[in-house]
Amino acid sequence: DDAVALASQVGLVSGHNYQIGTTVDTDASRAGDVVNVEAASNATRTTRVGLDVPAPFFHANQYKRLQIPQNLDNSTLHRTKRAAQLPPPNTPDDILEVLGDTNDVDGSGRYPIYQGGPRTVVSNHSTFATALFDLQAANVRLFLGNPADPASLVATRSLRPPLFGAE
């Protein structure tokens, strides 16, 4: 609740989309919940994924629920349409397949969801890294390279204390 309140403050300098989840909660029915906070300098919108919006919930550099003017580039439009073409993910590995998809909605490959390598030079975007937070398994997996390729996994860490080896 504190993280949601902090991310939901009006008057922030820039906009962002936060996904805030928990692996534990004093209310056991909320463990594993995900809250999506869209924050702009003049407004915020908080939704609970799976309750207020259907799961899975995909966005690519755009506000989905916050109704404010936006400039959506081709990369955003193509990636959003491509995600809608794919089967809804049911498992963490299914999510990695979506995040690692290298096709484009129009078949050109110019604006894929995973933007790595020289094929995406036209869009001036690239995927630096991908992190998959699995709240059910209480871990995070970090990928450098296409997350659909198991060889790109560089680290898996627990989300339970002590976090990342800290005491």
JSON list of N, CA and C in Angstrom, two decimals, residues 4-67:
[
{"chain": "A", "resi": 4, "resn": "VAL", "atom": "N", "xyz": [2.24, 1.87, -3.56]},
{"chain": "A", "resi": 4, "resn": "VAL", "atom": "CA", "xyz": [1.19, 2.38, -4.43]},
{"chain": "A", "resi": 4, "resn": "VAL", "atom": "C", "xyz": [0.92, 3.85, -4.13]},
{"chain": "A", "resi": 5, "resn": "ALA", "atom": "N", "xyz": [0.86, 4.21, -2.86]},
{"chain": "A", "resi": 5, "resn": "ALA", "atom": "CA", "xyz": [0.63, 5.60, -2.48]},
{"chain": "A", "resi": 5, "resn": "ALA", "atom": "C", "xyz": [1.76, 6.50, -2.98]},
{"chain": "A", "resi": 6, "resn": "LEU", "atom": "N", "xyz": [2.99, 6.04, -2.85]},
{"chain": "A", "resi": 6, "resn": "LEU", "atom": "CA", "xyz": [4.14, 6.83, -3.30]},
{"chain": "A", "resi": 6, "resn": "LEU", "atom": "C", "xyz": [4.11, 7.02, -4.81]},
{"chain": "A", "resi": 7, "resn": "ALA", "atom": "N", "xyz": [3.84, 5.95, -5.55]},
{"chain": "A", "resi": 7, "resn": "ALA", "atom": "CA", "xyz": [3.82, 6.02, -7.02]},
{"chain": "A", "resi": 7, "resn": "ALA", "atom": "C", "xyz": [2.61, 6.81, -7.53]},
{"chain": "A", "resi": 8, "resn": "SER", "atom": "N", "xyz": [1.57, 6.95, -6.73]},
{"chain": "A", "resi": 8, "resn": "SER", "atom": "CA", "xyz": [0.32, 7.59, -7.15]},
{"chain": "A", "resi": 8, "resn": "SER", "atom": "C", "xyz": [0.28, 9.08, -6.87]},
{"chain": "A", "resi": 9, "resn": "GLN", "atom": "N", "xyz": [1.36, 9.66, -6.42]},
{"chain": "A", "resi": 9, "resn": "GLN", "atom": "CA", "xyz": [1.35, 11.09, -6.09]},
{"chain": "A", "resi": 9, "resn": "GLN", "atom": "C", "xyz": [1.20, 11.94, -7.35]},
{"chain": "A", "resi": 10, "resn": "VAL", "atom": "N", "xyz": [0.31, 12.90, -7.32]},
{"chain": "A", "resi": 10, "resn": "VAL", "atom": "CA", "xyz": [0.17, 13.86, -8.41]},
{"chain": "A", "resi": 10, "resn": "VAL", "atom": "C", "xyz": [1.25, 14.91, -8.23]},
{"chain": "A", "resi": 11, "resn": "GLY", "atom": "N", "xyz": [1.79, 15.40, -9.34]},
{"chain": "A", "resi": 11, "resn": "GLY", "atom": "CA", "xyz": [2.82, 16.42, -9.27]},
{"chain": "A", "resi": 11, "resn": "GLY", "atom": "C", "xyz": [4.22, 15.88, -9.50]},
{"chain": "A", "resi": 12, "resn": "LEU", "atom": "N", "xyz": [4.33, 14.64, -9.96]},
{"chain": "A", "resi": 12, "resn": "LEU", "atom": "CA", "xyz": [5.64, 14.09, -10.26]},
{"chain": "A", "resi": 12, "resn": "LEU", "atom": "C", "xyz": [6.24, 14.82, -11.46]},
{"chain": "A", "resi": 13, "resn": "VAL", "atom": "N", "xyz": [7.54, 14.81, -11.58]},
{"chain": "A", "resi": 13, "resn": "VAL", "atom": "CA", "xyz": [8.22, 15.53, -12.65]},
{"chain": "A", "resi": 13, "resn": "VAL", "atom": "C", "xyz": [8.02, 14.84, -14.00]},
{"chain": "A", "resi": 14, "resn": "SER", "atom": "N", "xyz": [7.91, 13.53, -14.02]},
{"chain": "A", "resi": 14, "resn": "SER", "atom": "CA", "xyz": [7.75, 12.81, -15.28]},
{"chain": "A", "resi": 14, "resn": "SER", "atom": "C", "xyz": [6.71, 11.72, -15.12]},
{"chain": "A", "resi": 15, "resn": "GLY", "atom": "N", "xyz": [6.39, 11.07, -16.21]},
{"chain": "A", "resi": 15, "resn": "GLY", "atom": "CA", "xyz": [5.42, 10.00, -16.17]},
{"chain": "A", "resi": 15, "resn": "GLY", "atom": "C", "xyz": [6.08, 8.64, -16.19]},
{"chain": "A", "resi": 16, "resn": "HIS", "atom": "N", "xyz": [5.37, 7.67, -15.67]},
{"chain": "A", "resi": 16, "resn": "HIS", "atom": "CA", "xyz": [5.91, 6.31, -15.64]},
{"chain": "A", "resi": 16, "resn": "HIS", "atom": "C", "xyz": [4.77, 5.33, -15.44]},
{"chain": "A", "resi": 17, "resn": "ASN", "atom": "N", "xyz": [5.04, 4.07, -15.73]},
{"chain": "A", "resi": 17, "resn": "ASN", "atom": "CA", "xyz": [4.10, 3.00, -15.46]},
{"chain": "A", "resi": 17, "resn": "ASN", "atom": "C", "xyz": [4.77, 2.06, -14.48]},
{"chain": "A", "resi": 18, "resn": "TYR", "atom": "N", "xyz": [4.16, 1.88, -13.32]},
{"chain": "A", "resi": 18, "resn": "TYR", "atom": "CA", "xyz": [4.71, 1.02, -12.28]},
{"chain": "A", "resi": 18, "resn": "TYR", "atom": "C", "xyz": [3.83, -0.22, -12.15]},
{"chain": "A", "resi": 19, "resn": "GLN", "atom": "N", "xyz": [4.45, -1.38, -12.06]},
{"chain": "A", "resi": 19, "resn": "GLN", "atom": "CA", "xyz": [3.76, -2.60, -11.67]},
{"chain": "A", "resi": 19, "resn": "GLN", "atom": "C", "xyz": [4.30, -2.96, -10.29]},
{"chain": "A", "resi": 20, "resn": "ILE", "atom": "N", "xyz": [3.42, -2.95, -9.32]},
{"chain": "A", "resi": 20, "resn": "ILE", "atom": "CA", "xyz": [3.81, -3.19, -7.93]},
{"chain": "A", "resi": 20, "resn": "ILE", "atom": "C", "xyz": [3.14, -4.48, -7.48]},
{"chain": "A", "resi": 21, "resn": "GLY", "atom": "N", "xyz": [3.95, -5.43, -7.06]},
{"chain": "A", "resi": 21, "resn": "GLY", "atom": "CA", "xyz": [3.40, -6.72, -6.65]},
{"chain": "A", "resi": 21, "resn": "GLY", "atom": "C", "xyz": [3.94, -7.13, -5.30]},
{"chain": "A", "resi": 22, "resn": "THR", "atom": "N", "xyz": [3.31, -8.13, -4.74]},
{"chain": "A", "resi": 22, "resn": "THR", "atom": "CA", "xyz": [3.74, -8.63, -3.43]},
{"chain": "A", "resi": 22, "resn": "THR", "atom": "C", "xyz": [3.75, -10.15, -3.44]},
{"chain": "A", "resi": 23, "resn": "THR", "atom": "N", "xyz": [4.71, -10.69, -2.74]},
{"chain": "A", "resi": 23, "resn": "THR", "atom": "CA", "xyz": [4.76, -12.15, -2.57]},
{"chain": "A", "resi": 23, "resn": "THR", "atom": "C", "xyz": [4.14, -12.55, -1.24]},
{"chain": "A", "resi": 24, "resn": "VAL", "atom": "N", "xyz": [4.05, -11.60, -0.32]},
{"chain": "A", "resi": 24, "resn": "VAL", "atom": "CA", "xyz": [3.44, -11.85, 0.98]},
{"chain": "A", "resi": 24, "resn": "VAL", "atom": "C", "xyz": [2.59, -10.64, 1.35]},
{"chain": "A", "resi": 25, "resn": "ASP", "atom": "N", "xyz": [1.62, -10.85, 2.20]},
{"chain": "A", "resi": 25, "resn": "ASP", "atom": "CA", "xyz": [0.79, -9.75, 2.68]},
{"chain": "A", "resi": 25, "resn": "ASP", "atom": "C", "xyz": [0.15, -10.20, 3.98]},
{"chain": "A", "resi": 26, "resn": "THR", "atom": "N", "xyz": [-0.12, -9.26, 4.84]},
{"chain": "A", "resi": 26, "resn": "THR", "atom": "CA", "xyz": [-0.81, -9.62, 6.08]},
{"chain": "A", "resi": 26, "resn": "THR", "atom": "C", "xyz": [-2.20, -10.15, 5.77]},
{"chain": "A", "resi": 27, "resn": "ASP", "atom": "N", "xyz": [-2.77, -9.71, 4.66]},
{"chain": "A", "resi": 27, "resn": "ASP", "atom": "CA", "xyz": [-4.03, -10.26, 4.16]},
{"chain": "A", "resi": 27, "resn": "ASP", "atom": "C", "xyz": [-3.65, -11.31, 3.11]},
{"chain": "A", "resi": 28, "resn": "ALA", "atom": "N", "xyz": [-3.69, -12.59, 3.47]},
{"chain": "A", "resi": 28, "resn": "ALA", "atom": "CA", "xyz": [-3.22, -13.67, 2.60]},
{"chain": "A", "resi": 28, "resn": "ALA", "atom": "C", "xyz": [-3.91, -13.66, 1.24]},
{"chain": "A", "resi": 29, "resn": "SER", "atom": "N", "xyz": [-5.12, -13.13, 1.16]},
{"chain": "A", "resi": 29, "resn": "SER", "atom": "CA", "xyz": [-5.83, -13.12, -0.13]},
{"chain": "A", "resi": 29, "resn": "SER", "atom": "C", "xyz": [-5.18, -12.15, -1.12]},
{"chain": "A", "resi": 30, "resn": "ARG", "atom": "N", "xyz": [-4.33, -11.25, -0.64]},
{"chain": "A", "resi": 30, "resn": "ARG", "atom": "CA", "xyz": [-3.67, -10.29, -1.53]},
{"chain": "A", "resi": 30, "resn": "ARG", "atom": "C", "xyz": [-2.28, -10.72, -1.95]},
{"chain": "A", "resi": 31, "resn": "ALA", "atom": "N", "xyz": [-1.72, -11.75, -1.37]},
{"chain": "A", "resi": 31, "resn": "ALA", "atom": "CA", "xyz": [-0.39, -12.22, -1.76]},
{"chain": "A", "resi": 31, "resn": "ALA", "atom": "C", "xyz": [-0.42, -12.59, -3.23]},
{"chain": "A", "resi": 32, "resn": "GLY", "atom": "N", "xyz": [0.53, -12.09, -3.99]},
{"chain": "A", "resi": 32, "resn": "GLY", "atom": "CA", "xyz": [0.59, -12.34, -5.43]},
{"chain": "A", "resi": 32, "resn": "GLY", "atom": "C", "xyz": [-0.17, -11.32, -6.26]},
{"chain": "A", "resi": 33, "resn": "ASP", "atom": "N", "xyz": [-0.83, -10.37, -5.61]},
{"chain": "A", "resi": 33, "resn": "ASP", "atom": "CA", "xyz": [-1.54, -9.32, -6.35]},
{"chain": "A", "resi": 33, "resn": "ASP", "atom": "C", "xyz": [-0.55, -8.42, -7.08]},
{"chain": "A", "resi": 34, "resn": "VAL", "atom": "N", "xyz": [-1.02, -7.86, -8.20]},
{"chain": "A", "resi": 34, "resn": "VAL", "atom": "CA", "xyz": [-0.25, -6.88, -8.95]},
{"chain": "A", "resi": 34, "resn": "VAL", "atom": "C", "xyz": [-1.12, -5.64, -9.11]},
{"chain": "A", "resi": 35, "resn": "VAL", "atom": "N", "xyz": [-0.54, -4.50, -8.79]},
{"chain": "A", "resi": 35, "resn": "VAL", "atom": "CA", "xyz": [-1.21, -3.22, -8.97]},
{"chain": "A", "resi": 35, "resn": "VAL", "atom": "C", "xyz": [-0.45, -2.46, -10.05]},
{"chain": "A", "resi": 36, "resn": "ASN", "atom": "N", "xyz": [-1.17, -1.94, -11.02]},
{"chain": "A", "resi": 36, "resn": "ASN", "atom": "CA", "xyz": [-0.58, -1.16, -12.10]},
{"chain": "A", "resi": 36, "resn": "ASN", "atom": "C", "xyz": [-0.88, 0.32, -11.81]},
{"chain": "A", "resi": 37, "resn": "VAL", "atom": "N", "xyz": [0.17, 1.13, -11.71]},
{"chain": "A", "resi": 37, "resn": "VAL", "atom": "CA", "xyz": [0.00, 2.56, -11.46]},
{"chain": "A", "resi": 37, "resn": "VAL", "atom": "C", "xyz": [0.54, 3.31, -12.67]},
{"chain": "A", "resi": 38, "resn": "GLU", "atom": "N", "xyz": [-0.32, 4.06, -13.33]},
{"chain": "A", "resi": 38, "resn": "GLU", "atom": "CA", "xyz": [0.09, 4.95, -14.40]},
{"chain": "A", "resi": 38, "resn": "GLU", "atom": "C", "xyz": [0.17, 6.34, -13.79]},
{"chain": "A", "resi": 39, "resn": "ALA", "atom": "N", "xyz": [1.36, 6.93, -13.82]},
{"chain": "A", "resi": 39, "resn": "ALA", "atom": "CA", "xyz": [1.58, 8.22, -13.18]},
{"chain": "A", "resi": 39, "resn": "ALA", "atom": "C", "xyz": [2.07, 9.24, -14.20]},
{"chain": "A", "resi": 40, "resn": "ALA", "atom": "N", "xyz": [1.42, 10.37, -14.24]},
{"chain": "A", "resi": 40, "resn": "ALA", "atom": "CA", "xyz": [1.85, 11.51, -15.05]},
{"chain": "A", "resi": 40, "resn": "ALA", "atom": "C", "xyz": [2.00, 12.70, -14.12]},
{"chain": "A", "resi": 41, "resn": "SER", "atom": "N", "xyz": [2.50, 13.81, -14.65]},
{"chain": "A", "resi": 41, "resn": "SER", "atom": "CA", "xyz": [2.72, 14.97, -13.79]},
{"chain": "A", "resi": 41, "resn": "SER", "atom": "C", "xyz": [1.43, 15.55, -13.24]},
{"chain": "A", "resi": 42, "resn": "ASN", "atom": "N", "xyz": [0.32, 15.33, -13.95]},
{"chain": "A", "resi": 42, "resn": "ASN", "atom": "CA", "xyz": [-0.93, 15.96, -13.52]},
{"chain": "A", "resi": 42, "resn": "ASN", "atom": "C", "xyz": [-2.05, 14.97, -13.17]},
{"chain": "A", "resi": 43, "resn": "ALA", "atom": "N", "xyz": [-1.77, 13.68, -13.22]},
{"chain": "A", "resi": 43, "resn": "ALA", "atom": "CA", "xyz": [-2.81, 12.70, -12.93]},
{"chain": "A", "resi": 43, "resn": "ALA", "atom": "C", "xyz": [-2.21, 11.32, -12.68]},
{"chain": "A", "resi": 44, "resn": "THR", "atom": "N", "xyz": [-2.95, 10.46, -12.00]},
{"chain": "A", "resi": 44, "resn": "THR", "atom": "CA", "xyz": [-2.56, 9.07, -11.84]},
{"chain": "A", "resi": 44, "resn": "THR", "atom": "C", "xyz": [-3.78, 8.19, -11.99]},
{"chain": "A", "resi": 45, "resn": "ARG", "atom": "N", "xyz": [-3.54, 6.91, -12.31]},
{"chain": "A", "resi": 45, "resn": "ARG", "atom": "CA", "xyz": [-4.61, 5.93, -12.40]},
{"chain": "A", "resi": 45, "resn": "ARG", "atom": "C", "xyz": [-4.07, 4.62, -11.86]},
{"chain": "A", "resi": 46, "resn": "THR", "atom": "N", "xyz": [-4.72, 4.08, -10.87]},
{"chain": "A", "resi": 46, "resn": "THR", "atom": "CA", "xyz": [-4.31, 2.83, -10.25]},
{"chain": "A", "resi": 46, "resn": "THR", "atom": "C", "xyz": [-5.35, 1.76, -10.55]},
{"chain": "A", "resi": 47, "resn": "THR", "atom": "N", "xyz": [-4.89, 0.60, -11.02]},
{"chain": "A", "resi": 47, "resn": "THR", "atom": "CA", "xyz": [-5.78, -0.52, -11.31]},
{"chain": "A", "resi": 47, "resn": "THR", "atom": "C", "xyz": [-5.15, -1.79, -10.77]},
{"chain": "A", "resi": 48, "resn": "ARG", "atom": "N", "xyz": [-5.99, -2.71, -10.34]},
{"chain": "A", "resi": 48, "resn": "ARG", "atom": "CA", "xyz": [-5.52, -4.01, -9.88]},
{"chain": "A", "resi": 48, "resn": "ARG", "atom": "C", "xyz": [-5.65, -5.00, -11.04]},
{"chain": "A", "resi": 49, "resn": "VAL", "atom": "N", "xyz": [-4.50, -5.54, -11.46]},
{"chain": "A", "resi": 49, "resn": "VAL", "atom": "CA", "xyz": [-4.47, -6.47, -12.58]},
{"chain": "A", "resi": 49, "resn": "VAL", "atom": "C", "xyz": [-5.21, -7.74, -12.17]},
{"chain": "A", "resi": 50, "resn": "GLY", "atom": "N", "xyz": [-6.11, -8.18, -13.03]},
{"chain": "A", "resi": 50, "resn": "GLY", "atom": "CA", "xyz": [-6.93, -9.35, -12.74]},
{"chain": "A", "resi": 50, "resn": "GLY", "atom": "C", "xyz": [-8.24, -9.01, -12.08]},
{"chain": "A", "resi": 51, "resn": "LEU", "atom": "N", "xyz": [-8.34, -7.81, -11.50]},
{"chain": "A", "resi": 51, "resn": "LEU", "atom": "CA", "xyz": [-9.58, -7.37, -10.88]},
{"chain": "A", "resi": 51, "resn": "LEU", "atom": "C", "xyz": [-10.18, -6.22, -11.69]},
{"chain": "A", "resi": 52, "resn": "ASP", "atom": "N", "xyz": [-9.46, -5.08, -11.76]},
{"chain": "A", "resi": 52, "resn": "ASP", "atom": "CA", "xyz": [-9.93, -3.92, -12.50]},
{"chain": "A", "resi": 52, "resn": "ASP", "atom": "C", "xyz": [-9.66, -4.04, -14.00]},
{"chain": "A", "resi": 53, "resn": "VAL", "atom": "N", "xyz": [-8.59, -4.69, -14.36]},
{"chain": "A", "resi": 53, "resn": "VAL", "atom": "CA", "xyz": [-8.24, -4.93, -15.76]},
{"chain": "A", "resi": 53, "resn": "VAL", "atom": "C", "xyz": [-7.96, -6.41, -15.92]},
{"chain": "A", "resi": 54, "resn": "PRO", "atom": "N", "xyz": [-8.24, -6.96, -17.11]},
{"chain": "A", "resi": 54, "resn": "PRO", "atom": "CA", "xyz": [-8.01, -8.41, -17.28]},
{"chain": "A", "resi": 54, "resn": "PRO", "atom": "C", "xyz": [-6.52, -8.73, -17.28]},
{"chain": "A", "resi": 55, "resn": "ALA", "atom": "N", "xyz": [-6.20, -9.89, -16.78]},
{"chain": "A", "resi": 55, "resn": "ALA", "atom": "CA", "xyz": [-4.83, -10.40, -16.87]},
{"chain": "A", "resi": 55, "resn": "ALA", "atom": "C", "xyz": [-4.79, -11.36, -18.05]},
{"chain": "A", "resi": 56, "resn": "PRO", "atom": "N", "xyz": [-3.74, -11.43, -18.81]},
{"chain": "A", "resi": 56, "resn": "PRO", "atom": "CA", "xyz": [-2.54, -10.61, -18.69]},
{"chain": "A", "resi": 56, "resn": "PRO", "atom": "C", "xyz": [-2.78, -9.18, -19.19]},
{"chain": "A", "resi": 57, "resn": "PHE", "atom": "N", "xyz": [-1.90, -8.29, -18.76]},
{"chain": "A", "resi": 57, "resn": "PHE", "atom": "CA", "xyz": [-2.01, -6.88, -19.06]},
{"chain": "A", "resi": 57, "resn": "PHE", "atom": "C", "xyz": [-0.72, -6.45, -19.75]},
{"chain": "A", "resi": 58, "resn": "PHE", "atom": "N", "xyz": [-0.81, -6.03, -21.01]},
{"chain": "A", "resi": 58, "resn": "PHE", "atom": "CA", "xyz": [0.38, -5.66, -21.79]},
{"chain": "A", "resi": 58, "resn": "PHE", "atom": "C", "xyz": [0.35, -4.17, -22.10]},
{"chain": "A", "resi": 59, "resn": "HIS", "atom": "N", "xyz": [1.48, -3.53, -21.96]},
{"chain": "A", "resi": 59, "resn": "HIS", "atom": "CA", "xyz": [1.62, -2.15, -22.42]},
{"chain": "A", "resi": 59, "resn": "HIS", "atom": "C", "xyz": [3.02, -1.96, -22.96]},
{"chain": "A", "resi": 60, "resn": "ALA", "atom": "N", "xyz": [3.17, -1.03, -23.89]},
{"chain": "A", "resi": 60, "resn": "ALA", "atom": "CA", "xyz": [4.47, -0.73, -24.48]},
{"chain": "A", "resi": 60, "resn": "ALA", "atom": "C", "xyz": [4.61, 0.78, -24.60]},
{"chain": "A", "resi": 61, "resn": "ASN", "atom": "N", "xyz": [5.22, 1.40, -23.61]},
{"chain": "A", "resi": 61, "resn": "ASN", "atom": "CA", "xyz": [5.50, 2.83, -23.65]},
{"chain": "A", "resi": 61, "resn": "ASN", "atom": "C", "xyz": [4.27, 3.68, -23.89]},
{"chain": "A", "resi": 62, "resn": "GLN", "atom": "N", "xyz": [3.18, 3.34, -23.20]},
{"chain": "A", "resi": 62, "resn": "GLN", "atom": "CA", "xyz": [1.97, 4.13, -23.33]},
{"chain": "A", "resi": 62, "resn": "GLN", "atom": "C", "xyz": [1.11, 3.96, -22.09]},
{"chain": "A", "resi": 63, "resn": "TYR", "atom": "N", "xyz": [0.27, 4.95, -21.85]},
{"chain": "A", "resi": 63, "resn": "TYR", "atom": "CA", "xyz": [-0.73, 4.82, -20.81]},
{"chain": "A", "resi": 63, "resn": "TYR", "atom": "C", "xyz": [-1.91, 4.07, -21.41]},
{"chain": "A", "resi": 64, "resn": "LYS", "atom": "N", "xyz": [-2.42, 3.10, -20.70]},
{"chain": "A", "resi": 64, "resn": "LYS", "atom": "CA", "xyz": [-3.58, 2.33, -21.16]},
{"chain": "A", "resi": 64, "resn": "LYS", "atom": "C", "xyz": [-4.87, 2.80, -20.50]},
{"chain": "A", "resi": 65, "resn": "ARG", "atom": "N", "xyz": [-4.82, 3.23, -19.26]},
{"chain": "A", "resi": 65, "resn": "ARG", "atom": "CA", "xyz": [-6.01, 3.62, -18.50]},
{"chain": "A", "resi": 65, "resn": "ARG", "atom": "C", "xyz": [-6.07, 5.12, -18.22]},
{"chain": "A", "resi": 66, "resn": "LEU", "atom": "N", "xyz": [-4.94, 5.76, -18.14]},
{"chain": "A", "resi": 66, "resn": "LEU", "atom": "CA", "xyz": [-4.89, 7.18, -17.86]},
{"chain": "A", "resi": 66, "resn": "LEU", "atom": "C", "xyz": [-5.22, 7.95, -19.14]},
{"chain": "A", "resi": 67, "resn": "GLN", "atom": "N", "xyz": [-6.29, 8.69, -19.12]},
{"chain": "A", "resi": 67, "resn": "GLN", "atom": "CA", "xyz": [-6.76, 9.38, -20.33]},
{"chain": "A", "resi": 67, "resn": "GLN", "atom": "C", "xyz": [-6.15, 10.77, -20.42]}
]
